[in-house]
Short mmCIF file of C-alpha atoms in Angstrom, two decimals:
data_model
loop_
_atom_site.label_atom_id
_atom_site.label_comp_id
_atom_site.label_asym_id
_atom_site.label_seq_id
_atom_site.Cartn_x
_atom_site.Cartn_y
_atom_site.Cartn_z
CA MET B 1 90.14 73.66 132.63
CA PRO B 2 88.43 76.67 130.96
CA THR B 3 89.62 80.07 132.18
CA ALA B 4 87.93 83.45 132.36
CA PHE B 5 89.72 84.30 129.11
CA THR B 6 88.35 81.15 127.46
CA HIS B 7 84.84 82.23 128.35
CA THR B 8 85.57 85.74 127.03
CA VAL B 9 86.62 84.28 123.67
CA GLU B 10 83.55 82.05 123.54
CA GLN B 11 81.23 84.95 124.33
CA ALA B 12 82.83 87.11 121.62
CA GLN B 13 82.45 84.36 119.02
CA GLU B 14 78.81 83.72 119.96
CA ALA B 15 78.10 87.44 119.53
CA GLY B 16 79.75 87.45 116.09
CA PHE B 17 82.86 89.38 117.13
CA THR B 18 86.56 88.59 116.95
CA PRO B 19 87.95 87.99 120.45
CA THR B 20 89.66 91.01 121.96
CA ARG B 21 93.05 91.26 123.64
CA ARG B 22 93.57 88.29 125.91
CA THR B 23 96.23 86.49 127.95
CA VAL B 24 97.78 83.28 126.61
CA SER B 25 100.42 80.83 127.81
CA ILE B 26 103.92 80.58 126.37
CA VAL B 27 104.79 77.06 125.20
CA ALA B 28 108.41 77.56 124.12
CA VAL B 29 110.99 80.19 123.25
CA LYS B 30 113.93 79.08 121.10
CA GLN B 31 116.92 81.06 119.85
CA LEU B 32 117.45 80.17 116.19
CA THR B 33 120.53 82.33 115.67
CA ALA B 34 122.14 85.23 117.46
CA GLY B 35 119.31 87.74 117.71
CA ILE B 36 116.57 85.68 116.02
CA VAL B 37 113.98 83.94 118.19
CA ARG B 38 111.08 81.55 117.65
CA LEU B 39 108.28 82.02 120.20
CA THR B 40 105.34 79.63 120.53
CA PHE B 41 102.16 80.32 122.49
CA ARG B 42 98.85 78.51 122.88
CA ASP B 43 95.67 80.11 121.56
CA GLU B 44 92.94 77.99 120.03
CA TYR B 45 91.18 80.87 118.28
CA ILE B 46 94.25 82.18 116.45
CA ALA B 47 95.43 78.68 115.59
CA HIS B 48 92.09 77.78 113.98
CA HIS B 49 91.37 81.10 112.25
CA VAL B 50 94.68 82.63 111.13
CA ARG B 51 95.41 82.70 107.41
CA PRO B 52 98.81 83.17 105.73
CA ALA B 53 100.26 86.71 106.06
CA GLN B 54 97.86 87.69 108.82
CA PHE B 55 99.54 88.91 111.97
CA VAL B 56 99.07 89.03 115.73
CA ASN B 57 99.88 91.76 118.23
CA LEU B 58 101.97 90.98 121.31
CA TYR B 59 101.80 93.35 124.26
CA SER B 60 104.55 94.22 126.71
CA SER B 61 103.95 93.61 130.40
CA ASN B 62 105.48 97.03 131.07
CA PRO B 63 102.59 99.51 131.48
CA MET B 64 104.83 102.29 130.11
CA HIS B 65 105.05 100.49 126.76
CA LEU B 66 101.53 100.92 125.43
CA MET B 67 101.84 100.03 121.76
CA PRO B 68 101.89 96.34 120.75
CA ARG B 69 104.37 94.69 118.39
CA PRO B 70 102.91 93.03 115.27
CA PHE B 71 104.31 89.67 114.10
CA GLY B 72 103.35 87.51 111.16
CA VAL B 73 102.43 83.96 112.13
CA SER B 74 105.02 81.46 110.90
CA GLU B 75 103.50 78.11 111.86
CA VAL B 76 100.48 76.49 113.52
CA ASP B 77 100.51 73.12 115.26
CA GLY B 78 97.20 72.11 116.84
CA ASP B 79 96.34 75.03 119.12
CA GLU B 80 99.95 76.29 119.22
CA VAL B 81 101.02 79.36 117.24
CA SER B 82 104.65 80.18 116.41
CA LEU B 83 106.27 83.50 115.54
CA ILE B 84 109.84 84.22 114.40
CA PHE B 85 111.32 87.65 115.08
CA ALA B 86 114.56 89.58 115.50
CA VAL B 87 115.49 91.10 118.84
CA VAL B 88 115.81 94.77 117.93
CA GLY B 89 114.43 96.77 120.87
CA PHE B 90 113.00 96.64 124.37
CA GLY B 91 109.77 94.95 123.30
CA THR B 92 111.30 92.09 121.35
CA ASP B 93 114.02 91.76 123.98
CA GLU B 94 111.33 91.28 126.64
CA PHE B 95 109.54 88.66 124.53
CA SER B 96 112.79 86.79 123.85
CA LYS B 97 113.34 86.33 127.59
CA LEU B 98 109.98 84.65 128.20
CA THR B 99 109.99 80.95 129.09
CA ALA B 100 107.48 78.11 128.95
CA GLY B 101 104.69 78.72 131.43
CA ASP B 102 104.91 82.51 131.28
CA THR B 103 101.94 84.46 129.92
CA ILE B 104 101.57 87.28 127.41
CA ASP B 105 98.69 89.35 126.03
CA VAL B 106 97.82 88.87 122.36
CA LEU B 107 95.33 90.19 119.80
CA GLY B 108 94.53 88.64 116.47
CA PRO B 109 94.50 87.38 113.85
CA LEU B 110 94.57 90.73 112.04
CA GLY B 111 94.97 91.95 108.47
CA THR B 112 94.26 90.70 104.95
CA PRO B 113 95.85 87.35 104.02
CA PHE B 114 97.41 85.96 100.86
CA ASN B 115 94.94 84.62 98.31
CA LEU B 116 95.77 80.94 97.77
CA ASP B 117 92.56 79.96 95.97
CA GLU B 118 94.09 79.29 92.54
CA ALA B 119 95.86 76.09 91.60
CA ALA B 120 99.40 77.25 90.87
CA ASP B 121 103.12 77.00 91.42
CA TYR B 122 103.41 79.37 94.38
CA VAL B 123 106.90 80.85 94.62
CA LEU B 124 107.43 82.15 98.15
CA VAL B 125 110.02 84.91 97.90
CA GLY B 126 111.23 86.12 101.28
CA GLY B 127 114.01 88.30 102.60
CA GLY B 128 115.30 88.16 106.17
CA LEU B 129 112.51 88.60 108.73
CA GLY B 130 109.97 88.76 105.91
CA ILE B 131 110.31 84.98 105.63
CA PRO B 132 108.15 83.84 108.60
CA PRO B 133 104.71 84.66 107.06
CA LEU B 134 105.72 82.66 103.99
CA LEU B 135 106.26 79.59 106.15
CA GLU B 136 102.60 79.74 107.14
CA ALA B 137 101.68 80.07 103.46
CA ALA B 138 103.72 76.96 102.71
CA GLN B 139 102.00 75.10 105.53
CA SER B 140 98.58 76.06 104.13
CA LEU B 141 99.57 74.88 100.64
CA ARG B 142 101.01 71.56 101.80
CA ASP B 143 97.78 69.62 101.35
CA GLU B 144 96.69 71.28 98.11
CA ALA B 145 97.08 68.54 95.52
CA ASP B 146 96.81 70.94 92.56
CA SER B 147 99.43 73.44 93.79
CA ARG B 148 103.12 73.47 94.66
CA ALA B 149 105.08 75.67 97.05
CA ILE B 150 108.64 76.66 96.20
CA ALA B 151 110.65 78.60 98.77
CA VAL B 152 113.07 81.28 97.54
CA PHE B 153 114.73 82.89 100.55
CA GLY B 154 117.41 85.54 100.82
CA TYR B 155 119.45 85.90 104.00
CA ARG B 156 122.10 88.26 105.25
CA ASP B 157 124.08 85.30 106.58
CA GLU B 158 122.59 82.35 108.50
CA HIS B 159 119.79 80.42 106.75
CA PHE B 160 117.61 80.21 109.84
CA ALA B 161 114.27 79.25 108.25
CA ASP B 162 115.20 76.59 105.68
CA ILE B 163 114.60 73.75 108.13
CA TYR B 164 111.02 74.93 108.67
CA ALA B 165 110.35 75.56 104.98
CA ALA B 166 111.54 72.04 104.12
CA LYS B 167 108.65 70.60 106.16
CA TYR B 168 106.03 72.12 103.88
CA THR B 169 107.48 73.08 100.49
CA ASP B 170 108.29 71.04 97.41
CA GLU B 171 111.60 72.85 96.97
CA VAL B 172 113.75 75.15 99.10
CA HIS B 173 116.21 77.53 97.44
CA SER B 174 118.11 80.00 99.60
CA ILE B 175 120.98 82.40 99.17
CA ASP B 176 122.94 84.88 101.26
CA GLU B 177 124.56 88.19 100.44
CA SER B 178 127.90 86.55 99.63
CA GLU B 179 126.26 84.65 96.74
CA GLY B 180 123.63 87.02 95.38
CA ASN B 181 119.98 87.76 96.09
CA VAL B 182 116.51 86.35 95.48
CA LEU B 183 116.50 87.60 91.88
CA THR B 184 119.54 85.40 91.29
CA LEU B 185 117.47 82.40 92.39
CA LEU B 186 114.37 83.46 90.44
CA GLU B 187 116.41 83.66 87.24
CA ARG B 188 117.68 80.12 87.84
CA LEU B 189 114.18 78.79 88.46
CA TRP B 190 112.37 80.65 85.70
CA PRO B 191 112.99 78.17 82.83
CA ALA B 192 111.35 75.33 84.80
CA LEU B 193 108.50 77.55 85.98
CA GLU B 194 107.88 78.77 82.43
CA GLU B 195 107.55 75.17 81.24
CA SER B 196 105.19 74.14 84.05
CA ALA B 197 101.58 73.35 83.21
CA ARG B 198 100.53 75.38 86.24
CA LYS B 199 100.29 79.14 86.57
CA THR B 200 103.08 80.81 88.54
CA ILE B 201 102.11 83.10 91.44
CA ILE B 202 104.63 84.91 93.59
CA LEU B 203 104.02 85.56 97.28
CA SER B 204 106.61 87.88 98.77
CA CYS B 205 107.52 89.50 102.06
CA GLY B 206 110.67 91.32 103.06
CA PRO B 207 112.43 94.66 102.66
CA THR B 208 110.57 97.08 100.38
CA PRO B 209 113.41 97.44 97.81
CA MET B 210 113.52 93.65 97.46
CA MET B 211 109.77 93.38 96.96
CA LYS B 212 109.74 96.19 94.41
CA ALA B 213 112.45 94.38 92.46
CA VAL B 214 110.55 91.09 92.70
CA ALA B 215 107.31 92.77 91.58
CA THR B 216 109.03 94.28 88.56
CA TRP B 217 110.68 90.95 87.69
CA ALA B 218 107.33 89.18 87.93
CA SER B 219 105.44 91.80 85.91
CA LYS B 220 107.90 91.59 83.03
CA ARG B 221 107.15 87.86 82.81
CA GLY B 222 103.39 88.13 83.20
CA VAL B 223 103.47 86.63 86.69
CA ASP B 224 101.03 87.76 89.38
CA ALA B 225 102.64 88.93 92.62
CA GLN B 226 101.11 89.34 96.06
CA LEU B 227 103.23 91.39 98.46
CA SER B 228 102.97 91.45 102.24
CA MET B 229 104.13 94.85 103.46
CA GLU B 230 106.35 95.22 106.52
CA GLN B 231 105.12 98.69 107.42
CA ARG B 232 105.47 99.54 111.13
CA MET B 233 101.98 99.21 112.57
CA GLY B 234 100.97 100.87 115.81
CA CYS B 235 97.55 99.64 116.91
CA GLY B 236 97.16 96.95 114.23
CA TYR B 237 93.48 97.56 113.52
CA GLY B 238 93.21 100.95 111.81
CA THR B 239 92.86 103.44 114.67
CA CYS B 240 96.28 105.10 114.91
CA VAL B 241 96.76 105.65 111.12
CA ALA B 242 100.53 105.13 111.51
CA CYS B 243 100.97 102.56 108.75
CA THR B 244 99.56 104.24 105.64
CA ILE B 245 101.15 103.71 102.22
CA ASP B 246 100.52 105.03 98.72
CA THR B 247 98.46 102.81 96.41
CA ARG B 248 96.63 103.36 93.14
CA ALA B 249 93.48 103.92 95.20
CA GLY B 250 95.17 106.54 97.39
CA ARG B 251 96.53 106.26 100.92
CA GLU B 252 95.69 102.92 102.54
CA LYS B 253 96.23 101.55 106.04
CA VAL B 254 98.46 98.49 105.84
CA CYS B 255 96.85 96.89 108.89
CA GLU B 256 93.35 97.09 107.35
CA ALA B 257 93.70 97.03 103.56
CA GLY B 258 96.80 94.84 103.86
CA PRO B 259 99.34 93.76 104.78
CA VAL B 260 98.89 91.93 101.45
CA PHE B 261 98.60 93.98 98.26
CA THR B 262 99.03 93.04 94.61
CA ALA B 263 101.82 94.59 92.59
CA HIS B 264 99.16 96.37 90.54
CA GLN B 265 97.49 97.85 93.64
CA LEU B 266 100.84 99.30 94.71
CA GLY B 267 101.77 100.56 91.25
CA TRP B 268 104.79 98.27 91.22
CA ASP B 269 104.17 96.76 87.79
CA ALA B 270 107.09 96.83 85.38
CA ASP B 271 105.65 99.75 83.36
CA ASP B 272 105.18 101.83 86.52
CA ALA B 273 108.67 101.01 87.78
CA GLU B 274 110.24 102.07 84.48
CA ALA B 275 108.14 105.26 84.36
CA ASN B 276 109.23 106.17 87.88
CA ALA B 277 112.86 105.48 87.02
CA ASP B 278 112.62 107.84 84.03
CA ALA B 279 110.89 110.58 86.01
#
């Protein structure tokens, strides 16, 4: 049965606006590992409109906690939307304790997505909790006959996302800190990628040092890289100006201009990296 919130969403769409903050139902909350949770909620608008690397805001039910928490969407199934996050503070702890049938306020989808328009070998390079948005990218690429998706994931320890990546990617390669890092895997894969008839494009999300290293590695080989920044966002739509970063064009808000930027936009090309190292 339609709810007042359903009608609100419909009215916003008819007027040409993105639906505002609204209440949705929790479908499931699953603990993947100690401290890492997969939360699924039902929202038809987000499920049908979100694109890879876009994010949603979740709001605490505690009126003292005003700022939302942004999370990249990891998977869509019908009108169900899944997020994967680490429990690191009071907000994420609250969300991790929700159960099926509970409700939560959401806003989204927000931000600039990955560009998946080219036919290519897409190498999805993720580190830790930067991996979830890449799962949604893999899901979007699954039915593209002229492209492939190859997962390259780095973990601290438990490989919590491989099972989800295997549903959508052509190959899954993962590594933890005891074995090396994502550059170790990229080096192993490069000979086959170099011989491929398709262009190679890297999509990456994770810790900034990792992405800088990946961007430099890609630039040296003439590979385009799109990087989804994990900057802490306050409002999520450009009002609070808490998530600015330096780009070639000056200071940009990650929530508006990003979270996806090219290596060139960020000045993370190989030549820039070497110049900065020499400075």
